[in-house]
Amino acid sequence: MNKKGLVLVLSGFSGVGKGTVVKKLLEKYDNYALSVSVTTRSPREGEADGREYFFITEEEFSRLEREGRLLESAGYVGHHYGTPRDYVMSHIDAGRDVILEIEIQGAMQIKKRYPEAVLVFVIPPSAAALKERLSGRGSETEEVIAARLKRAVEEAQGMEEYEYLLVNDDLEACVEQLHEIMTSEHRRASRNQEQIQKIRKDLAQFVEGD
Ligand code: ADP
Ligand code: 5GP
């Protein structure tokens, strides 16, 4: 296996279950690390600073951007979100796959700046199921839910830009499929140059020694 970790960009409509899928994946496998983003939105009930997000002010966000400390950033329904660069890089170097649970604008920035990243888009089994999940979470007002559903319609235009489409119907199955995608991505010949060179050399020596 290649030693460096991969960047996994996971996008999907708000309420589709990205957070839930990622939580399960992290519980089940120990080779993943979740990138904790910065955001200017307020914490939801049960969210802790430094766990779900680093909750920061608009001024702090602007400073991080100015100093080039964000790998990508985007505006989403009235707030700013961004991925701190250092955390991602250190985990990749340590051989862990880093999950970026980000929206589509940020995903496209990563695709451009870091083409090796694996891009996965999560969809619900139906639009009705999405609305139900968003409402069922009980963390947003009806107005915010409506804005997020509207944003989903816009995001749905960009799904072909991703490499994989994952349906979050049965949660366990979805988690397994995501892990399978990453396992296959590690096996790509292009990511395993060291192994290729080694077996080439080994074969050549073997034949010469005949
Ligand atoms: P996201 O991070 O994509 O905004 P969440 O992970 O917060 O979404 O999930 C939104 C809601 O949907 C939560 O209440 C969660 O328990 C529920 N949910 C997630 N996955 C499934 C699933 N496969 N089937 C049914 N409900 C789900
Ligand atoms: P939420 O407010 O529901 O936590 O997140 C709203 C949207 O912002 C989700 O689609 C989520 O994936 C996305 N998001 C979270 N963190 C980041 C980030 O660092 N960068 C970008 N571009 N999007 C993010």
PDB file of C-alpha atoms and ligand atoms in Angstrom:
ATOM      1  CA  MET A   1       0.000   0.000   0.000  1.00  0.00           C
ATOM      2  CA  ASN A   2       1.120   3.565  -0.596  1.00  0.00           C
ATOM      3  CA  LYS A   3       2.203   5.214   2.612  1.00  0.00           C
ATOM      4  CA  LYS A   4       0.785   8.711   2.290  1.00  0.00           C
ATOM      5  CA  GLY A   5      -2.816   9.264   3.254  1.00  0.00           C
ATOM      6  CA  LEU A   6      -5.460  10.451   0.799  1.00  0.00           C
ATOM      7  CA  VAL A   7      -7.744  13.451   0.910  1.00  0.00           C
ATOM      8  CA  LEU A   8     -11.394  12.385   0.829  1.00  0.00           C
ATOM      9  CA  VAL A   9     -13.782  15.170  -0.081  1.00  0.00           C
ATOM     10  CA  LEU A  10     -17.281  14.284   1.031  1.00  0.00           C
ATOM     11  CA  SER A  11     -20.097  16.531  -0.134  1.00  0.00           C
ATOM     12  CA  GLY A  12     -23.853  16.191  -0.202  1.00  0.00           C
ATOM     13  CA  PHE A  13     -26.996  18.116   0.516  1.00  0.00           C
ATOM     14  CA  SER A  14     -27.441  19.437   4.009  1.00  0.00           C
ATOM     15  CA  GLY A  15     -29.227  16.779   6.073  1.00  0.00           C
ATOM     16  CA  VAL A  16     -28.320  13.840   3.798  1.00  0.00           C
ATOM     17  CA  GLY A  17     -26.353  12.266   6.648  1.00  0.00           C
ATOM     18  CA  LYS A  18     -22.696  13.125   5.930  1.00  0.00           C
ATOM     19  CA  GLY A  19     -21.909  13.737   9.588  1.00  0.00           C
ATOM     20  CA  THR A  20     -23.597  10.496  10.612  1.00  0.00           C
ATOM     21  CA  VAL A  21     -21.766   8.459   7.958  1.00  0.00           C
ATOM     22  CA  VAL A  22     -18.392   9.964   8.873  1.00  0.00           C
ATOM     23  CA  LYS A  23     -18.932   9.344  12.581  1.00  0.00           C
ATOM     24  CA  LYS A  24     -19.598   5.640  11.898  1.00  0.00           C
ATOM     25  CA  LEU A  25     -16.619   5.377   9.571  1.00  0.00           C
ATOM     26  CA  LEU A  26     -14.321   6.838  12.237  1.00  0.00           C
ATOM     27  CA  GLU A  27     -15.721   4.485  14.878  1.00  0.00           C
ATOM     28  CA  LYS A  28     -15.210   1.459  12.673  1.00  0.00           C
ATOM     29  CA  TYR A  29     -11.810   2.114  11.109  1.00  0.00           C
ATOM     30  CA  ASP A  30      -8.744   3.764  12.561  1.00  0.00           C
ATOM     31  CA  ASN A  31      -6.994   4.949   9.401  1.00  0.00           C
ATOM     32  CA  TYR A  32      -9.192   8.039   8.967  1.00  0.00           C
ATOM     33  CA  ALA A  33      -8.939  11.514  10.434  1.00  0.00           C
ATOM     34  CA  LEU A  34     -11.675  14.109  10.190  1.00  0.00           C
ATOM     35  CA  SER A  35     -10.654  17.626   9.286  1.00  0.00           C
ATOM     36  CA  VAL A  36     -12.297  20.068  11.688  1.00  0.00           C
ATOM     37  CA  SER A  37     -13.307  23.209   9.796  1.00  0.00           C
ATOM     38  CA  VAL A  38     -13.580  26.765  10.955  1.00  0.00           C
ATOM     39  CA  THR A  39     -16.968  28.433  10.632  1.00  0.00           C
ATOM     40  CA  THR A  40     -18.546  31.773  11.426  1.00  0.00           C
ATOM     41  CA  ARG A  41     -21.953  30.187  12.161  1.00  0.00           C
ATOM     42  CA  SER A  42     -23.083  29.680  15.768  1.00  0.00           C
ATOM     43  CA  PRO A  43     -22.792  26.281  17.439  1.00  0.00           C
ATOM     44  CA  ARG A  44     -25.890  24.066  17.390  1.00  0.00           C
ATOM     45  CA  GLU A  45     -27.087  22.482  20.559  1.00  0.00           C
ATOM     46  CA  GLY A  46     -24.641  19.714  21.472  1.00  0.00           C
ATOM     47  CA  GLU A  47     -21.811  21.014  19.264  1.00  0.00           C
ATOM     48  CA  ALA A  48     -18.505  21.776  20.958  1.00  0.00           C
ATOM     49  CA  ASP A  49     -15.779  24.175  19.871  1.00  0.00           C
ATOM     50  CA  GLY A  50     -12.883  22.209  18.386  1.00  0.00           C
ATOM     51  CA  ARG A  51     -14.974  19.048  17.903  1.00  0.00           C
ATOM     52  CA  GLU A  52     -17.589  19.718  15.186  1.00  0.00           C
ATOM     53  CA  TYR A  53     -16.032  23.067  14.213  1.00  0.00           C
ATOM     54  CA  PHE A  54     -13.789  25.811  15.433  1.00  0.00           C
ATOM     55  CA  PHE A  55     -16.352  28.566  15.874  1.00  0.00           C
ATOM     56  CA  ILE A  56     -14.724  31.862  14.978  1.00  0.00           C
ATOM     57  CA  THR A  57     -15.661  35.465  14.166  1.00  0.00           C
ATOM     58  CA  GLU A  58     -15.766  37.007  10.670  1.00  0.00           C
ATOM     59  CA  GLU A  59     -12.592  38.956  11.537  1.00  0.00           C
ATOM     60  CA  GLU A  60     -10.733  35.794  12.543  1.00  0.00           C
ATOM     61  CA  PHE A  61     -11.931  34.075   9.377  1.00  0.00           C
ATOM     62  CA  SER A  62     -10.657  36.923   7.196  1.00  0.00           C
ATOM     63  CA  ARG A  63      -7.285  36.802   8.944  1.00  0.00           C
ATOM     64  CA  LEU A  64      -6.894  33.030   8.350  1.00  0.00           C
ATOM     65  CA  GLU A  65      -7.739  33.532   4.680  1.00  0.00           C
ATOM     66  CA  ARG A  66      -5.323  36.449   4.339  1.00  0.00           C
ATOM     67  CA  GLU A  67      -2.520  34.447   5.933  1.00  0.00           C
ATOM     68  CA  GLY A  68      -3.109  31.535   3.519  1.00  0.00           C
ATOM     69  CA  ARG A  69      -3.909  29.129   6.335  1.00  0.00           C
ATOM     70  CA  LEU A  70      -7.040  27.701   4.690  1.00  0.00           C
ATOM     71  CA  LEU A  71      -6.848  24.950   2.087  1.00  0.00           C
ATOM     72  CA  GLU A  72     -10.220  26.078   0.745  1.00  0.00           C
ATOM     73  CA  SER A  73     -13.107  28.247   1.875  1.00  0.00           C
ATOM     74  CA  ALA A  74     -16.683  29.057   0.920  1.00  0.00           C
ATOM     75  CA  GLY A  75     -19.825  30.941   1.858  1.00  0.00           C
ATOM     76  CA  TYR A  76     -22.858  28.842   2.728  1.00  0.00           C
ATOM     77  CA  VAL A  77     -26.339  30.171   3.584  1.00  0.00           C
ATOM     78  CA  GLY A  78     -25.061  33.353   5.218  1.00  0.00           C
ATOM     79  CA  HIS A  79     -21.864  32.072   6.856  1.00  0.00           C
ATOM     80  CA  HIS A  80     -18.257  31.280   6.034  1.00  0.00           C
ATOM     81  CA  TYR A  81     -16.581  27.896   6.275  1.00  0.00           C
ATOM     82  CA  GLY A  82     -12.967  26.835   5.696  1.00  0.00           C
ATOM     83  CA  THR A  83     -10.484  23.953   6.043  1.00  0.00           C
ATOM     84  CA  PRO A  84      -7.335  24.628   8.109  1.00  0.00           C
ATOM     85  CA  ARG A  85      -4.350  23.570   5.983  1.00  0.00           C
ATOM     86  CA  ASP A  86      -1.856  22.353   8.611  1.00  0.00           C
ATOM     87  CA  TYR A  87      -4.084  19.668  10.134  1.00  0.00           C
ATOM     88  CA  VAL A  88      -4.827  18.071   6.767  1.00  0.00           C
ATOM     89  CA  MET A  89      -1.207  18.035   5.657  1.00  0.00           C
ATOM     90  CA  SER A  90       0.150  16.572   8.889  1.00  0.00           C
ATOM     91  CA  HIS A  91      -2.347  13.679   8.862  1.00  0.00           C
ATOM     92  CA  ILE A  92      -1.683  12.868   5.212  1.00  0.00           C
ATOM     93  CA  ASP A  93       2.029  12.752   5.949  1.00  0.00           C
ATOM     94  CA  ALA A  94       1.312  10.412   8.863  1.00  0.00           C
ATOM     95  CA  GLY A  95      -0.472   8.056   6.431  1.00  0.00           C
ATOM     96  CA  ARG A  96      -4.051   8.719   7.455  1.00  0.00           C
ATOM     97  CA  ASP A  97      -6.877   9.479   5.036  1.00  0.00           C
ATOM     98  CA  VAL A  98      -8.269  12.884   5.884  1.00  0.00           C
ATOM     99  CA  ILE A  99     -11.981  13.495   5.410  1.00  0.00           C
ATOM    100  CA  LEU A 100     -13.094  16.952   4.312  1.00  0.00           C
ATOM    101  CA  GLU A 101     -16.838  17.206   4.805  1.00  0.00           C
ATOM    102  CA  ILE A 102     -17.359  20.291   2.699  1.00  0.00           C
ATOM    103  CA  GLU A 103     -19.799  21.855   0.263  1.00  0.00           C
ATOM    104  CA  ILE A 104     -19.389  22.004  -3.488  1.00  0.00           C
ATOM    105  CA  GLN A 105     -17.559  25.352  -3.953  1.00  0.00           C
ATOM    106  CA  GLY A 106     -14.830  24.222  -1.570  1.00  0.00           C
ATOM    107  CA  ALA A 107     -14.761  20.772  -3.178  1.00  0.00           C
ATOM    108  CA  MET A 108     -14.082  22.355  -6.578  1.00  0.00           C
ATOM    109  CA  GLN A 109     -11.208  24.402  -5.094  1.00  0.00           C
ATOM    110  CA  ILE A 110      -9.674  21.203  -3.699  1.00  0.00           C
ATOM    111  CA  LYS A 111     -10.139  19.398  -7.037  1.00  0.00           C
ATOM    112  CA  LYS A 112      -8.213  22.169  -8.782  1.00  0.00           C
ATOM    113  CA  ARG A 113      -5.440  22.645  -6.222  1.00  0.00           C
ATOM    114  CA  TYR A 114      -5.096  19.019  -5.156  1.00  0.00           C
ATOM    115  CA  PRO A 115      -6.107  16.747  -8.059  1.00  0.00           C
ATOM    116  CA  GLU A 116      -5.176  13.560  -6.185  1.00  0.00           C
ATOM    117  CA  ALA A 117      -8.129  14.085  -3.830  1.00  0.00           C
ATOM    118  CA  VAL A 118     -11.009  11.588  -3.979  1.00  0.00           C
ATOM    119  CA  LEU A 119     -14.375  13.320  -4.461  1.00  0.00           C
ATOM    120  CA  VAL A 120     -17.551  11.618  -3.249  1.00  0.00           C
ATOM    121  CA  PHE A 121     -21.073  13.057  -3.352  1.00  0.00           C
ATOM    122  CA  VAL A 122     -23.722  11.649  -1.016  1.00  0.00           C
ATOM    123  CA  ILE A 123     -27.379  11.669  -2.067  1.00  0.00           C
ATOM    124  CA  PRO A 124     -30.544  10.668  -0.197  1.00  0.00           C
ATOM    125  CA  PRO A 125     -32.873   7.919  -1.480  1.00  0.00           C
ATOM    126  CA  SER A 126     -35.398  10.688  -2.314  1.00  0.00           C
ATOM    127  CA  ALA A 127     -36.065  14.414  -1.915  1.00  0.00           C
ATOM    128  CA  ALA A 128     -38.817  13.631   0.605  1.00  0.00           C
ATOM    129  CA  ALA A 129     -36.355  11.644   2.719  1.00  0.00           C
ATOM    130  CA  LEU A 130     -33.977  14.614   2.676  1.00  0.00           C
ATOM    131  CA  LYS A 131     -36.661  17.028   3.886  1.00  0.00           C
ATOM    132  CA  GLU A 132     -37.638  14.547   6.585  1.00  0.00           C
ATOM    133  CA  ARG A 133     -34.022  14.187   7.795  1.00  0.00           C
ATOM    134  CA  LEU A 134     -33.434  17.934   7.788  1.00  0.00           C
ATOM    135  CA  SER A 135     -36.614  18.575   9.781  1.00  0.00           C
ATOM    136  CA  GLY A 136     -36.040  15.514  11.985  1.00  0.00           C
ATOM    137  CA  ARG A 137     -32.632  16.792  13.071  1.00  0.00           C
ATOM    138  CA  GLY A 138     -34.500  19.656  14.714  1.00  0.00           C
ATOM    139  CA  SER A 139     -31.508  21.977  14.655  1.00  0.00           C
ATOM    140  CA  GLU A 140     -32.685  24.589  12.156  1.00  0.00           C
ATOM    141  CA  THR A 141     -35.690  26.860  11.801  1.00  0.00           C
ATOM    142  CA  GLU A 142     -38.167  26.289   8.950  1.00  0.00           C
ATOM    143  CA  GLU A 143     -36.655  29.316   7.208  1.00  0.00           C
ATOM    144  CA  VAL A 144     -33.099  27.921   7.334  1.00  0.00           C
ATOM    145  CA  ILE A 145     -34.353  24.485   6.227  1.00  0.00           C
ATOM    146  CA  ALA A 146     -36.022  26.113   3.216  1.00  0.00           C
ATOM    147  CA  ALA A 147     -32.775  27.973   2.377  1.00  0.00           C
ATOM    148  CA  ARG A 148     -30.765  24.755   2.677  1.00  0.00           C
ATOM    149  CA  LEU A 149     -33.189  22.867   0.412  1.00  0.00           C
ATOM    150  CA  LYS A 150     -32.930  25.671  -2.126  1.00  0.00           C
ATOM    151  CA  ARG A 151     -29.163  25.385  -1.953  1.00  0.00           C
ATOM    152  CA  ALA A 152     -29.526  21.622  -2.527  1.00  0.00           C
ATOM    153  CA  VAL A 153     -31.201  22.356  -5.883  1.00  0.00           C
ATOM    154  CA  GLU A 154     -28.163  24.468  -6.871  1.00  0.00           C
ATOM    155  CA  GLU A 155     -25.685  21.866  -5.608  1.00  0.00           C
ATOM    156  CA  ALA A 156     -27.483  19.150  -7.562  1.00  0.00           C
ATOM    157  CA  GLN A 157     -26.212  20.837 -10.751  1.00  0.00           C
ATOM    158  CA  GLY A 158     -22.619  19.995  -9.883  1.00  0.00           C
ATOM    159  CA  MET A 159     -22.790  16.312  -9.010  1.00  0.00           C
ATOM    160  CA  GLU A 160     -21.046  15.148 -12.207  1.00  0.00           C
ATOM    161  CA  GLU A 161     -17.891  16.941 -11.057  1.00  0.00           C
ATOM    162  CA  TYR A 162     -17.472  14.247  -8.410  1.00  0.00           C
ATOM    163  CA  GLU A 163     -15.934  10.840  -9.010  1.00  0.00           C
ATOM    164  CA  TYR A 164     -18.345   8.777  -6.923  1.00  0.00           C
ATOM    165  CA  LEU A 165     -22.023   8.985  -6.066  1.00  0.00           C
ATOM    166  CA  LEU A 166     -23.049   7.335  -2.828  1.00  0.00           C
ATOM    167  CA  VAL A 167     -26.662   6.757  -1.745  1.00  0.00           C
ATOM    168  CA  ASN A 168     -27.245   7.076   1.973  1.00  0.00           C
ATOM    169  CA  ASP A 169     -30.293   4.865   2.346  1.00  0.00           C
ATOM    170  CA  ASP A 170     -29.115   2.079   4.639  1.00  0.00           C
ATOM    171  CA  LEU A 171     -26.529   3.731   6.878  1.00  0.00           C
ATOM    172  CA  GLU A 172     -24.297   0.691   7.457  1.00  0.00           C
ATOM    173  CA  ALA A 173     -24.202  -0.125   3.738  1.00  0.00           C
ATOM    174  CA  CYS A 174     -23.284   3.463   2.929  1.00  0.00           C
ATOM    175  CA  VAL A 175     -20.391   3.431   5.422  1.00  0.00           C
ATOM    176  CA  GLU A 176     -19.069   0.168   3.966  1.00  0.00           C
ATOM    177  CA  GLN A 177     -19.312   1.457   0.398  1.00  0.00           C
ATOM    178  CA  LEU A 178     -17.362   4.563   1.345  1.00  0.00           C
ATOM    179  CA  HIS A 179     -14.627   2.466   2.927  1.00  0.00           C
ATOM    180  CA  GLU A 180     -14.522   0.250  -0.179  1.00  0.00           C
ATOM    181  CA  ILE A 181     -14.072   3.298  -2.385  1.00  0.00           C
ATOM    182  CA  MET A 182     -11.099   4.436  -0.313  1.00  0.00           C
ATOM    183  CA  THR A 183      -9.577   0.948  -0.257  1.00  0.00           C
ATOM    184  CA  SER A 184      -9.795   0.804  -4.063  1.00  0.00           C
ATOM    185  CA  GLU A 185      -8.361   4.297  -4.397  1.00  0.00           C
ATOM    186  CA  HIS A 186      -5.292   3.205  -2.432  1.00  0.00           C
ATOM    187  CA  ARG A 187      -4.836   0.340  -4.901  1.00  0.00           C
ATOM    188  CA  ARG A 188      -4.693   2.586  -7.974  1.00  0.00           C
ATOM    189  CA  ALA A 189      -1.532   1.777  -9.930  1.00  0.00           C
ATOM    190  CA  SER A 190      -0.757   5.480 -10.227  1.00  0.00           C
ATOM    191  CA  ARG A 191      -0.608   5.757  -6.429  1.00  0.00           C
ATOM    192  CA  ASN A 192       1.745   2.801  -6.066  1.00  0.00           C
ATOM    193  CA  GLN A 193       4.847   3.790  -8.038  1.00  0.00           C
ATOM    194  CA  GLU A 194       7.209   2.492  -5.368  1.00  0.00           C
ATOM    195  CA  GLN A 195       5.723  -1.009  -5.532  1.00  0.00           C
ATOM    196  CA  ILE A 196       5.751  -0.933  -9.332  1.00  0.00           C
ATOM    197  CA  GLN A 197       9.437  -0.009  -9.468  1.00  0.00           C
ATOM    198  CA  LYS A 198      10.309  -2.633  -6.861  1.00  0.00           C
ATOM    199  CA  ILE A 199       8.623  -5.560  -8.645  1.00  0.00           C
ATOM    200  CA  ARG A 200      10.082  -4.417 -12.004  1.00  0.00           C
ATOM    201  CA  LYS A 201      13.582  -4.439 -10.548  1.00  0.00           C
ATOM    202  CA  ASP A 202      12.975  -7.727  -8.775  1.00  0.00           C
ATOM    203  CA  LEU A 203      11.695  -9.374 -11.963  1.00  0.00           C
ATOM    204  CA  ALA A 204      14.592  -8.071 -14.034  1.00  0.00           C
ATOM    205  CA  GLN A 205      17.115  -9.411 -11.537  1.00  0.00           C
ATOM    206  CA  PHE A 206      15.307 -12.722 -11.391  1.00  0.00           C
ATOM    207  CA  VAL A 207      15.385 -13.145 -15.156  1.00  0.00           C
ATOM    208  CA  GLU A 208      19.043 -12.036 -15.402  1.00  0.00           C
ATOM    209  CA  GLY A 209      20.032 -14.525 -12.750  1.00  0.00           C
ATOM    210  CA  ASP A 210      18.440 -17.359 -14.724  1.00  0.00           C
TER     211      ASP A 210
HETATM  212  P1  ADP B   1     -25.457  16.249   7.283  1.00  0.00           P
HETATM  213  O1  ADP B   1     -24.177  16.131   8.069  1.00  0.00           O
HETATM  214  O2  ADP B   1     -25.330  15.714   5.892  1.00  0.00           O
HETATM  215  O3  ADP B   1     -26.055  17.635   7.292  1.00  0.00           O
HETATM  216  P2  ADP B   1     -26.583  14.618   9.474  1.00  0.00           P
HETATM  217  O4  ADP B   1     -25.508  13.600   9.608  1.00  0.00           O
HETATM  218  O5  ADP B   1     -26.685  15.695  10.505  1.00  0.00           O
HETATM  219  O6  ADP B   1     -26.531  15.299   7.997  1.00  0.00           O
HETATM  220  O7  ADP B   1     -27.959  13.817   9.360  1.00  0.00           O
HETATM  221  C1  ADP B   1     -29.213  14.477   9.266  1.00  0.00           C
HETATM  222  C2  ADP B   1     -30.273  13.624   9.942  1.00  0.00           C
HETATM  223  O8  ADP B   1     -30.502  12.435   9.174  1.00  0.00           O
HETATM  224  C3  ADP B   1     -29.879  13.162  11.344  1.00  0.00           C
HETATM  225  O9  ADP B   1     -30.983  13.276  12.197  1.00  0.00           O
HETATM  226  C4  ADP B   1     -29.455  11.706  11.140  1.00  0.00           C
HETATM  227  O10 ADP B   1     -29.677  10.920  12.291  1.00  0.00           O
HETATM  228  C5  ADP B   1     -30.358  11.247   9.975  1.00  0.00           C
HETATM  229  N1  ADP B   1     -29.775  10.199   9.137  1.00  0.00           N
HETATM  230  C6  ADP B   1     -28.486  10.088   8.705  1.00  0.00           C
HETATM  231  N2  ADP B   1     -28.322   8.987   7.935  1.00  0.00           N
HETATM  232  C7  ADP B   1     -29.529   8.382   7.853  1.00  0.00           C
HETATM  233  C8  ADP B   1     -30.011   7.197   7.192  1.00  0.00           C
HETATM  234  N3  ADP B   1     -29.227   6.423   6.443  1.00  0.00           N
HETATM  235  N4  ADP B   1     -31.315   6.889   7.341  1.00  0.00           N
HETATM  236  C9  ADP B   1     -32.135   7.680   8.081  1.00  0.00           C
HETATM  237  N5  ADP B   1     -31.751   8.795   8.742  1.00  0.00           N
HETATM  238  C10 ADP B   1     -30.469   9.156   8.625  1.00  0.00           C
HETATM  239  P1  5GP B   2     -23.437  22.880   8.571  1.00  0.00           P
HETATM  240  O1  5GP B   2     -23.748  24.310   8.899  1.00  0.00           O
HETATM  241  O2  5GP B   2     -24.688  22.066   8.311  1.00  0.00           O
HETATM  242  O3  5GP B   2     -22.524  22.233   9.573  1.00  0.00           O
HETATM  243  O4  5GP B   2     -22.636  22.888   7.186  1.00  0.00           O
HETATM  244  C1  5GP B   2     -23.166  23.532   6.063  1.00  0.00           C
HETATM  245  C2  5GP B   2     -22.401  23.118   4.827  1.00  0.00           C
HETATM  246  O5  5GP B   2     -21.061  23.583   4.908  1.00  0.00           O
HETATM  247  C3  5GP B   2     -22.310  21.599   4.642  1.00  0.00           C
HETATM  248  O6  5GP B   2     -22.564  21.313   3.272  1.00  0.00           O
HETATM  249  C4  5GP B   2     -20.892  21.280   5.023  1.00  0.00           C
HETATM  250  O7  5GP B   2     -20.407  20.147   4.325  1.00  0.00           O
HETATM  251  C5  5GP B   2     -20.184  22.535   4.557  1.00  0.00           C
HETATM  252  N1  5GP B   2     -18.881  22.761   5.204  1.00  0.00           N
HETATM  253  C6  5GP B   2     -18.493  22.451   6.460  1.00  0.00           C
HETATM  254  N2  5GP B   2     -17.214  22.788   6.665  1.00  0.00           N
HETATM  255  C7  5GP B   2     -16.762  23.298   5.488  1.00  0.00           C
HETATM  256  C8  5GP B   2     -15.494  23.808   5.041  1.00  0.00           C
HETATM  257  O8  5GP B   2     -14.500  23.845   5.756  1.00  0.00           O
HETATM  258  N3  5GP B   2     -15.427  24.250   3.765  1.00  0.00           N
HETATM  259  C9  5GP B   2     -16.490  24.229   2.919  1.00  0.00           C
HETATM  260  N4  5GP B   2     -16.300  24.671   1.677  1.00  0.00           N
HETATM  261  N5  5GP B   2     -17.687  23.756   3.297  1.00  0.00           N
HETATM  262  C10 5GP B   2     -17.825  23.301   4.566  1.00  0.00           C
END
